[in-house]
Short mmCIF file of C-alpha atoms in Angstrom, two decimals:
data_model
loop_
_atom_site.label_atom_id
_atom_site.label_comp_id
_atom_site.label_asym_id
_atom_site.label_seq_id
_atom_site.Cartn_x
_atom_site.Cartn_y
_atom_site.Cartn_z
CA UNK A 1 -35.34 -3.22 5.99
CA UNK A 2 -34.65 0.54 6.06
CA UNK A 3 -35.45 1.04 9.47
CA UNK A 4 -32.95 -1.67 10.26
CA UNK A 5 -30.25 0.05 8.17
CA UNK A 6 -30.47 3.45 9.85
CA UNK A 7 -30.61 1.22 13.09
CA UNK A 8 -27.28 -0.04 12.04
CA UNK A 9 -25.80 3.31 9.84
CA UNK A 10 -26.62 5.69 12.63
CA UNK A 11 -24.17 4.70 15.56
CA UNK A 12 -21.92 3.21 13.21
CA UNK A 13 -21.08 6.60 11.41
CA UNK A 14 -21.02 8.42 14.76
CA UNK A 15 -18.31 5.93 15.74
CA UNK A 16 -16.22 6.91 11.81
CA UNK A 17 -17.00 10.83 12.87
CA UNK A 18 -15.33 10.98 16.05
CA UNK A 19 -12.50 8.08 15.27
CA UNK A 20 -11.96 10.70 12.24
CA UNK A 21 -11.80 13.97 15.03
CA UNK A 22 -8.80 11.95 16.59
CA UNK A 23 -7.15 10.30 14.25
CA UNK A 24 -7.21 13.21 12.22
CA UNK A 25 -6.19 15.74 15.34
CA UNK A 26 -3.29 13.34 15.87
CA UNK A 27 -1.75 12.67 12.32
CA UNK A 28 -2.14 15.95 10.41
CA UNK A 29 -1.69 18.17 12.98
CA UNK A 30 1.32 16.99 14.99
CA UNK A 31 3.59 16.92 12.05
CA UNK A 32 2.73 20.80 11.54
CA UNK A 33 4.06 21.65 15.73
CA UNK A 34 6.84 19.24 15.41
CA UNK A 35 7.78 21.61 11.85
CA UNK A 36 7.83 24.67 14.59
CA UNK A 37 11.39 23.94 15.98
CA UNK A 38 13.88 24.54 13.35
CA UNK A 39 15.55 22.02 10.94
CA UNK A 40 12.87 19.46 11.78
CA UNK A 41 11.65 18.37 8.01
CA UNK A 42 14.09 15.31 8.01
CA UNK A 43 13.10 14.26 11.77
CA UNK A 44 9.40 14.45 10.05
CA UNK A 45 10.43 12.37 7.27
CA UNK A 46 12.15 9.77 9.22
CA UNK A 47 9.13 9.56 11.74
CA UNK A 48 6.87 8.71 8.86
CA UNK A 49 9.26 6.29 7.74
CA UNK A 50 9.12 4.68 11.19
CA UNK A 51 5.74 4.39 11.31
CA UNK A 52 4.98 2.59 8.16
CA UNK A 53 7.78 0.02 8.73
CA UNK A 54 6.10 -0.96 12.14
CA UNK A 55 2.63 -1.29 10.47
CA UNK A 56 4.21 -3.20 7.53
CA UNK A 57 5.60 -5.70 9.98
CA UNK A 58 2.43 -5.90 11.91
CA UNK A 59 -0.05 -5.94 8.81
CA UNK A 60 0.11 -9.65 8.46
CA UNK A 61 -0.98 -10.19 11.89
CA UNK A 62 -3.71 -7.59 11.83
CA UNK A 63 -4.91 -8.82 8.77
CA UNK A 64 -5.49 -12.65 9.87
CA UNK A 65 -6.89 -11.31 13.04
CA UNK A 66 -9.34 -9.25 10.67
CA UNK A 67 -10.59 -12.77 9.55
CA UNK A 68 -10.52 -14.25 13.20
CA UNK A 69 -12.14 -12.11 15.32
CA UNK A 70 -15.51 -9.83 15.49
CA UNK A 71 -14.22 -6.57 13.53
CA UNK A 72 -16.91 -4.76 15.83
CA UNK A 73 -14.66 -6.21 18.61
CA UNK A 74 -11.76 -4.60 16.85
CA UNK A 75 -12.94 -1.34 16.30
CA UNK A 76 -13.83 -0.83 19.81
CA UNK A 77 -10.27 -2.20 21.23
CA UNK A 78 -8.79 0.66 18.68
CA UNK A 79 -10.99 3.25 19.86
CA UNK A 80 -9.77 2.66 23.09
CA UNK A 81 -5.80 2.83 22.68
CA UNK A 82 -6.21 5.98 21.19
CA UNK A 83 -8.00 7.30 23.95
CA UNK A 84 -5.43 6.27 26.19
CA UNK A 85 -2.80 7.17 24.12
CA UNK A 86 -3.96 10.60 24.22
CA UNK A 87 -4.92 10.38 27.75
CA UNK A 88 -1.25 9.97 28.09
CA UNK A 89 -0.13 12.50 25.97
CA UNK A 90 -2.19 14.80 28.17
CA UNK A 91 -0.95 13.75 31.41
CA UNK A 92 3.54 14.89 30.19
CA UNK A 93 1.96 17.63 28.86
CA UNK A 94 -0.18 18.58 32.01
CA UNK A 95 3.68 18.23 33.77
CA UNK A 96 5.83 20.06 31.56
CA UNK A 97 7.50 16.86 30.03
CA UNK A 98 6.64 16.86 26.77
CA UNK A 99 8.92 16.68 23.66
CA UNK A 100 9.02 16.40 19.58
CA UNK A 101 9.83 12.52 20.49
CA UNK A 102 6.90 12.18 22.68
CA UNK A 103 4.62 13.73 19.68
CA UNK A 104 6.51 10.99 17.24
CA UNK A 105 5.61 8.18 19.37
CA UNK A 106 1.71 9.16 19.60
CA UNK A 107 1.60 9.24 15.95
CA UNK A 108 3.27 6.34 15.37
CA UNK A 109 0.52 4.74 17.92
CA UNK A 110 -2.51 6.47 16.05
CA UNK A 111 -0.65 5.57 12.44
CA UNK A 112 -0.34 1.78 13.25
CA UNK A 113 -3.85 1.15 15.26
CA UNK A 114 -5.52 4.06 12.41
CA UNK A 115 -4.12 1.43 9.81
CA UNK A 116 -5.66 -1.79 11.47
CA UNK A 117 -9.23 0.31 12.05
CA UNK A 118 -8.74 1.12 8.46
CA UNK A 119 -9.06 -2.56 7.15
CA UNK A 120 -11.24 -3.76 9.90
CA UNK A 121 -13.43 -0.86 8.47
CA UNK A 122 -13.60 -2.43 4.89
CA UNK A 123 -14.48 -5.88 6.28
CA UNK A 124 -16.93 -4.82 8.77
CA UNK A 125 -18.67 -2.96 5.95
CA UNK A 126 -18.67 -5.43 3.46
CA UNK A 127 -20.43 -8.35 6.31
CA UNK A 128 -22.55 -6.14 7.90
CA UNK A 129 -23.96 -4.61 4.42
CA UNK A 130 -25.97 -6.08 1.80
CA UNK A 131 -24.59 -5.71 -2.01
CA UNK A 132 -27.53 -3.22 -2.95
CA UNK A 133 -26.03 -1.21 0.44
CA UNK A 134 -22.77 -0.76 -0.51
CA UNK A 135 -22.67 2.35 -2.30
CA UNK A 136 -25.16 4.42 -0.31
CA UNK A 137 -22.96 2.86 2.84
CA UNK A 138 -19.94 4.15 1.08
CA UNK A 139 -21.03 7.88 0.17
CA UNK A 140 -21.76 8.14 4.20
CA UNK A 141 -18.62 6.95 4.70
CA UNK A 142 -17.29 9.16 2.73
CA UNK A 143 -19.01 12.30 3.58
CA UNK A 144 -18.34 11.48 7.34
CA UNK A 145 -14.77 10.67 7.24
CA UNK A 146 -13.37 13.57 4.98
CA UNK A 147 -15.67 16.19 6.97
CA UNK A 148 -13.66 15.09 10.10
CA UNK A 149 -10.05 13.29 9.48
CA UNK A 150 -8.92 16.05 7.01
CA UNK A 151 -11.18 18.86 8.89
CA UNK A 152 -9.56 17.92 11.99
CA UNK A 153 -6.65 17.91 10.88
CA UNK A 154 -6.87 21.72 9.62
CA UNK A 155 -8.80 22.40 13.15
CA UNK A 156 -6.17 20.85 14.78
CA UNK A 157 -3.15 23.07 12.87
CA UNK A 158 -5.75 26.14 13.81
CA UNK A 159 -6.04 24.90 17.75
CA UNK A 160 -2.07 24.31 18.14
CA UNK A 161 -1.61 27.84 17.38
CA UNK A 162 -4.39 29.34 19.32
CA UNK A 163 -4.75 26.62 22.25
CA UNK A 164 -2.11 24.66 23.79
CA UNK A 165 -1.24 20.30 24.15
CA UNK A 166 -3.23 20.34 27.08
CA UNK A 167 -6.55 21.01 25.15
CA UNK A 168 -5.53 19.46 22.00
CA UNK A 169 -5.32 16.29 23.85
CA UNK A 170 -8.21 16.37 25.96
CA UNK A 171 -10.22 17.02 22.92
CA UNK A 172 -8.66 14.15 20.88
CA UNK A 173 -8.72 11.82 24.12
CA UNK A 174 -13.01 12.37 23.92
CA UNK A 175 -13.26 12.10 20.42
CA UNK A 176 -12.23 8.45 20.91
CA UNK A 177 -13.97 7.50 23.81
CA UNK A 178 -17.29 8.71 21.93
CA UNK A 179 -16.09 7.02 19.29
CA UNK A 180 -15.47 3.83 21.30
CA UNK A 181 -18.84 3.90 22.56
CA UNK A 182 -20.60 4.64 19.38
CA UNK A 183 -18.65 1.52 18.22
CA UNK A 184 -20.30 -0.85 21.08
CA UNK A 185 -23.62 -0.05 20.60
CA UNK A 186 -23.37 -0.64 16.95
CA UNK A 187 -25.51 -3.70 15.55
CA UNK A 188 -23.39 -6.12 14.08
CA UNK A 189 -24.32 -9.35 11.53
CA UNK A 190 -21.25 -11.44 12.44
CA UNK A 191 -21.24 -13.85 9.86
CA UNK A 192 -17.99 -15.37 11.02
CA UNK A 193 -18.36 -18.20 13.17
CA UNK A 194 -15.66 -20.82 12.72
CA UNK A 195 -12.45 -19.44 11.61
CA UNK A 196 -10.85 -19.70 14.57
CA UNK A 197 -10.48 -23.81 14.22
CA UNK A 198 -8.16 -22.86 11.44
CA UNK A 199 -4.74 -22.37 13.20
CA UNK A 200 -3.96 -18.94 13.23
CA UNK A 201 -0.25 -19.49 11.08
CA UNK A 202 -2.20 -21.83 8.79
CA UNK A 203 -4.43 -18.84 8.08
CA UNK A 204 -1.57 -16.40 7.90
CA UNK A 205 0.12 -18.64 5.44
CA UNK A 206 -2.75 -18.58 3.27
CA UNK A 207 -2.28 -15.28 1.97
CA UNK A 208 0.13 -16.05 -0.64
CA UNK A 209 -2.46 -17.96 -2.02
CA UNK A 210 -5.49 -16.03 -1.81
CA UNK A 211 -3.48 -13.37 -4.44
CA UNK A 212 -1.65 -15.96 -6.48
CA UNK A 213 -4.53 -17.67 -7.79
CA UNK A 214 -6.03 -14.16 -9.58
CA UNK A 215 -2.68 -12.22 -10.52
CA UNK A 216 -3.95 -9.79 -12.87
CA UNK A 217 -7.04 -8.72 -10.81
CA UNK A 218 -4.69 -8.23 -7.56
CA UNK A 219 -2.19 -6.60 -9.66
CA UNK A 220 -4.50 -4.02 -10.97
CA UNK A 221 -5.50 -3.29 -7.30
CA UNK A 222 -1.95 -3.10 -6.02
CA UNK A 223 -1.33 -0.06 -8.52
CA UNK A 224 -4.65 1.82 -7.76
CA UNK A 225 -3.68 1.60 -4.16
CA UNK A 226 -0.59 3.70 -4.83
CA UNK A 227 -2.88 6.50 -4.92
CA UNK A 228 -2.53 6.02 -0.90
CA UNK A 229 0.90 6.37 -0.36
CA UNK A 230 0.85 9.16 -2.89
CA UNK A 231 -1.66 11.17 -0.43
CA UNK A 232 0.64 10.05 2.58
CA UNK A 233 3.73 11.72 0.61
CA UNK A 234 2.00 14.93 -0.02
CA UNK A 235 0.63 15.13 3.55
CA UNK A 236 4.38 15.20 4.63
CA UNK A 237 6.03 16.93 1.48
CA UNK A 238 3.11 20.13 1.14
CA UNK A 239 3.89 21.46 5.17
CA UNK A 240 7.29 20.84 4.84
CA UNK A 241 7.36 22.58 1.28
CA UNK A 242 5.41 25.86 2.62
CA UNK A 243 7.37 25.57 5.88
CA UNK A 244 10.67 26.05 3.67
CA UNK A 245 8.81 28.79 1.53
CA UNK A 246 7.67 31.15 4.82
CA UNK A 247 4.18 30.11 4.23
CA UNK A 248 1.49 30.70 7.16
CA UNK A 249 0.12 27.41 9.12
CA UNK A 250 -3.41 28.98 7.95
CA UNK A 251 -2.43 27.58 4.24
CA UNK A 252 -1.93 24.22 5.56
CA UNK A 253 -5.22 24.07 7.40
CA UNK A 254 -6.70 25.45 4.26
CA UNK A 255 -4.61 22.36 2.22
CA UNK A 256 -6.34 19.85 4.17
CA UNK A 257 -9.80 21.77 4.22
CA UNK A 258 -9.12 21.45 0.04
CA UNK A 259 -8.85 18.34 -0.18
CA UNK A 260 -11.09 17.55 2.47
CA UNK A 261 -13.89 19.16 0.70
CA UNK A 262 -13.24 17.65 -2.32
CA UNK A 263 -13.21 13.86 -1.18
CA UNK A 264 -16.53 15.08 0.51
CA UNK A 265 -17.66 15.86 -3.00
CA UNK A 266 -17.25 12.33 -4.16
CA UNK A 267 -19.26 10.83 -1.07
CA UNK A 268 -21.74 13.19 -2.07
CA UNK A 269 -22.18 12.49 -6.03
CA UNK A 270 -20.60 8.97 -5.46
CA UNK A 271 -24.03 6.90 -6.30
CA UNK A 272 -24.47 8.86 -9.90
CA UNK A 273 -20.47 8.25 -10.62
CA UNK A 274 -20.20 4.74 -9.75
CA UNK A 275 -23.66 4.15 -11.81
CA UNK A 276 -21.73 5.30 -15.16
CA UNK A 277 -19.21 3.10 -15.56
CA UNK A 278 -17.63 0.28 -14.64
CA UNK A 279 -15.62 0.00 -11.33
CA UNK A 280 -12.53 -0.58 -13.42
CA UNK A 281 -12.80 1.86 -16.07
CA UNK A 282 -13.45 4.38 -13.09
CA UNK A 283 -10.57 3.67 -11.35
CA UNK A 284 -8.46 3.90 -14.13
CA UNK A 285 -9.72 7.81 -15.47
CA UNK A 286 -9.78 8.50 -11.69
CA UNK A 287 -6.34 7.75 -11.62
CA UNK A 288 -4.87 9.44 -14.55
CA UNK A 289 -6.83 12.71 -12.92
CA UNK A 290 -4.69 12.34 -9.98
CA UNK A 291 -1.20 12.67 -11.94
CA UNK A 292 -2.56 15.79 -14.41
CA UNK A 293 -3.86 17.19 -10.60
CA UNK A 294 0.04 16.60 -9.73
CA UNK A 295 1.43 17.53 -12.83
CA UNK A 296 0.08 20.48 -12.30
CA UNK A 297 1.17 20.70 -8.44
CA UNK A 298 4.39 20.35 -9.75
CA UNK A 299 4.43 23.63 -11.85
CA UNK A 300 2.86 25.94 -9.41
CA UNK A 301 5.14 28.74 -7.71
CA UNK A 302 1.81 30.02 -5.29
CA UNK A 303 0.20 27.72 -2.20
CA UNK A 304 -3.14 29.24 -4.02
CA UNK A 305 -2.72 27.35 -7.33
CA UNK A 306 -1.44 24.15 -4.79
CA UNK A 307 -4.74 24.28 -3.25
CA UNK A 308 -6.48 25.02 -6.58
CA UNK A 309 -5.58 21.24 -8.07
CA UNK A 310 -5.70 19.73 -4.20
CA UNK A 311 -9.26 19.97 -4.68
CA UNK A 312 -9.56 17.90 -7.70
CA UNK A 313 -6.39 15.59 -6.34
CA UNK A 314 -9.20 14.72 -3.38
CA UNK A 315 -12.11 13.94 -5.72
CA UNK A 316 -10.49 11.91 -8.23
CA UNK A 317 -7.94 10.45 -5.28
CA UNK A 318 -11.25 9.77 -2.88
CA UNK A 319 -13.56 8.43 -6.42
CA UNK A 320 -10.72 5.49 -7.10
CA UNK A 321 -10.35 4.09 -3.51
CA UNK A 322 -14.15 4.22 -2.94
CA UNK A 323 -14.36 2.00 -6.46
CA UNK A 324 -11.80 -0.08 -5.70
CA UNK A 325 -13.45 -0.78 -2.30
CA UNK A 326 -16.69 -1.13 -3.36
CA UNK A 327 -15.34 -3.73 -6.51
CA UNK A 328 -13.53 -6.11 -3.64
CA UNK A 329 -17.13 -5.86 -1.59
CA UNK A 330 -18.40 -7.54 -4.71
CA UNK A 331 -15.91 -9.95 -5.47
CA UNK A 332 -13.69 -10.87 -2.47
CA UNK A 333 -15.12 -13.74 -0.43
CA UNK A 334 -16.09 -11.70 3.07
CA UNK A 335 -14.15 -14.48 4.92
CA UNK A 336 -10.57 -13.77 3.06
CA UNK A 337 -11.71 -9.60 3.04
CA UNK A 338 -9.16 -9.07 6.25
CA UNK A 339 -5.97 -10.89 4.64
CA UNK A 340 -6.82 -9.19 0.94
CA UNK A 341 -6.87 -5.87 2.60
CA UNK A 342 -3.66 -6.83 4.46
CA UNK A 343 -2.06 -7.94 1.05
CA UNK A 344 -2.67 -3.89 -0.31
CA UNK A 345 -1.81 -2.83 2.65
CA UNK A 346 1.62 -4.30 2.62
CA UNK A 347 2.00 -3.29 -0.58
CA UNK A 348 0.83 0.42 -0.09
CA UNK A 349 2.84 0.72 3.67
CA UNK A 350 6.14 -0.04 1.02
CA UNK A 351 5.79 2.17 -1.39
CA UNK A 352 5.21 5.09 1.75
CA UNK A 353 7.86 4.12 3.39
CA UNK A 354 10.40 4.33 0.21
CA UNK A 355 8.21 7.57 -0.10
CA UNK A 356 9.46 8.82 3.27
CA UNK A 357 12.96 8.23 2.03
CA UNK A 358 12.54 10.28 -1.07
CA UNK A 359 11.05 13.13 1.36
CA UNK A 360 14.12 12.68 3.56
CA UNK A 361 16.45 12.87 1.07
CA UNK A 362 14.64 16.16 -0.83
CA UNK A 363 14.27 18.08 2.39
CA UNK A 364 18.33 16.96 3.01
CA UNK A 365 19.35 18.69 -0.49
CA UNK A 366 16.89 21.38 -0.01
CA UNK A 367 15.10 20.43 -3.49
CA UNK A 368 11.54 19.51 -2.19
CA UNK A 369 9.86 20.94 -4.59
CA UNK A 370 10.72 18.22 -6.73
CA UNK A 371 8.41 15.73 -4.97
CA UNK A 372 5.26 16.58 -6.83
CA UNK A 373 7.31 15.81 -10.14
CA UNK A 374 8.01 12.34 -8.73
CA UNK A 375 4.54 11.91 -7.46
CA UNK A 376 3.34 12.52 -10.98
CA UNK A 377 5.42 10.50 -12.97
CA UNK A 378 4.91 7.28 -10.51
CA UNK A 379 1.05 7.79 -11.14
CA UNK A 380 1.35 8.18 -14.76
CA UNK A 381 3.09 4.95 -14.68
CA UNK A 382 0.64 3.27 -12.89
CA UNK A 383 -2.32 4.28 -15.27
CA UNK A 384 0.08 2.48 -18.35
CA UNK A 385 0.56 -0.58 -16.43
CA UNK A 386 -3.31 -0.43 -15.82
CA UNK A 387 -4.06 -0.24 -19.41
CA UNK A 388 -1.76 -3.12 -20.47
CA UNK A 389 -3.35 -5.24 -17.34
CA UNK A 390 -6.38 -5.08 -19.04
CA UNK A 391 -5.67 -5.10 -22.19
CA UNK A 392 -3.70 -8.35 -21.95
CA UNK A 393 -5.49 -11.87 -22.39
CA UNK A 394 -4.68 -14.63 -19.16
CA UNK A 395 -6.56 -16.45 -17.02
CA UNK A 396 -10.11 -15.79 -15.85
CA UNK A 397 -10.39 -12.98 -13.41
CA UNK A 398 -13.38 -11.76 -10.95
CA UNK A 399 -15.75 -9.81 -13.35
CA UNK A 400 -14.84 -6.15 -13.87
CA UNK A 401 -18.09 -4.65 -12.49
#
């Protein structure tokens, strides 16, 4: 049974490594050359915004698909847009056409198809795992995806200023094609067969359903995902903050190396912490971290003390998605896992986008410093609401395990 996992672990963590050297080369670090040109926070801002409203159109879709189709399938078909996409991106470049608009519209590509590979993730692990798997599977996951997407994302802030689009993109363009064929040779335990003799709107439809019969569970997710669109918001509002405030592109890699490092902290210890407590009594301390961590963002005048509470912002922030994920592998049924993770989703791409608009805004009347205030108090919230959830008697919900 071991051998078998590491059959299956092996190539499937190769394929998260170098999906999180592109992805991660494409949406941290392309905000930071677009920031280069002058007056260019709100055009930021707005491209964010643009990005989550086309994935929160297309979420539904992706979602049902998720529940349709082999998610090894799906992977692989992700893997290889982005390689084109930055096989593309390559090509203007290689001819002298490129532009801040062509850089928006290969985000916006990596953003959407990142999203779907995101979910598809999620419900690949939870049918290709057993329960006892899932949080070894998870630590991997962890260690693997926060020592690439965020360290890419510094190396790729680092590589802008000492290389140029041409090698940026070639770089990115291989990462995905390795990752693509990491992907393929995978083993996969499809274990669904017939869903696609339910009609695909019938499916779609059924959505609504899937969250209305267990309110209070889903509603308790829904507010531990904003911890999401909070790390979205800071991963526009922290370059644009230091760009404002003179501050060196070496403090942004090192922002993303912070929190980076600690999120890799959490894959590492992640067995011990999840063995404490109970998934929902650790997403709920690991969320009230995450607003002291921005409280204290808030009141810091140095991009030394903003990298001093990033780090615990990435353990505590990394600690409540992994429980959260880990408490829907045990309790969402593996054929609904795709539309459930499309139902946060949704929820999560909303709150970024009104996120985005808040950035916008700050950045327009020069008070962005005020974002980490917001940040803090929406998270604070959140933990209340969490508390009352769960303190209040109503129907019978999944166990809290």
């Amino acid at each position: 049974m071991m051998r078998l996992s590491k059959h299956r672990t092996l190539p499937y963590l190769s394929g998260r490594f170098f999906d999180g050297i592109s992805s991660g080369l494409f949406m941290m670090a392309l905000p930071w050359i677009i920031l280069a040109e002058p007056n260019m926070g709100t055009f930021v801002a707005m491209t964010a915004l643009a990005c989550t409203a086309t994935s929160f159109v297309l979420t539904p879709f992706f979602s049902t698909l998720i529940d349709r189709h082999s998610r090894k399938t799906l992977l692989v078909v992700v893997q290889g847009i982005q390689s084109a996409t930055a096989a593309v991106v390559l090509i203007i470049y290689y001819f002298s056409s490129g532009s801040p608009w062509l850089l928006a519209a290969a985000q916006m590509v990596f953003w959407v198809t990142s999203n779907l590979a995101w979910s598809t993730n999620n419900a690949f692990t939870q049918e290709n795992y057993e329960q006892h798997e899932y949080a070894s599977i998870s630590g991997k996951q962890e260690i693997v995806m926060q020592g690439t997407t965020l360290g890419a994302g510094a190396l790729g802030v680092v590589l802008l200023q000492t290389w140029g689009m041409l090698e940026f993109a070639a770089f990115a363009m291989a990462a995905s094609f390795i990752a693509t064929l990491s992907y393929i040779v995978t083993p996969y335990r499809q274990q669904l067969r017939n869903s696609q003799s339910i009609p695909f709107i019938q499916q779609l439809k059924e959505s609504k359903d899937i969250f209305a019969k267990q309110p209070r569970f889903y509603a308790f997710l829904l507010l531990s995902c904003l911890s999401y669109p909070i790390l979205t918001f800071l991963g526009k509002l922290v370059p644009i903050w230091f760009s404002e405030n003179g501050v060196s592109g070496d403090w942004y890699a090192g922002y993303n190396i912070t929190f980076g490092l600690g999120s890799l902290l959490t894959g590492v210890f992640l067995a011990k912490l999840l063995a404490l407590t109970t998934h929902k009594a650790t997403i709920q301390y690991s969320m009230a971290v995450v607003g002291l961590t921005l409280i204290g963002m808030s009141l810091s005048t140095h991009p030394g003390y903003i990298l001093l509470f990033t780090l615990f912002f990435g353990f505590f922030n990394a600690l409540n998605r992994i429980a959260r994920t880990n408490w829907m592998h045990h309790t969402v049924d593996v054929a609904q896992r795709g539309r459930v993770e499309g139902g946060l989703v949704l929820f999560s791409t909303s709150v970024q986008s009104l996120s985005y608009v808040i950035i916008a805004m700050l950045a327009h009347f020069e008070a962005i410093q005020y974002g980490f205030a917001i940040a803090a108090i929406i998270v604070i919230l959140a933990v209340i609401m969490m508390v009352r959830l769960d303190g209040t008697d109503g129907q019978k919900q999944p166990a809290y395990t």
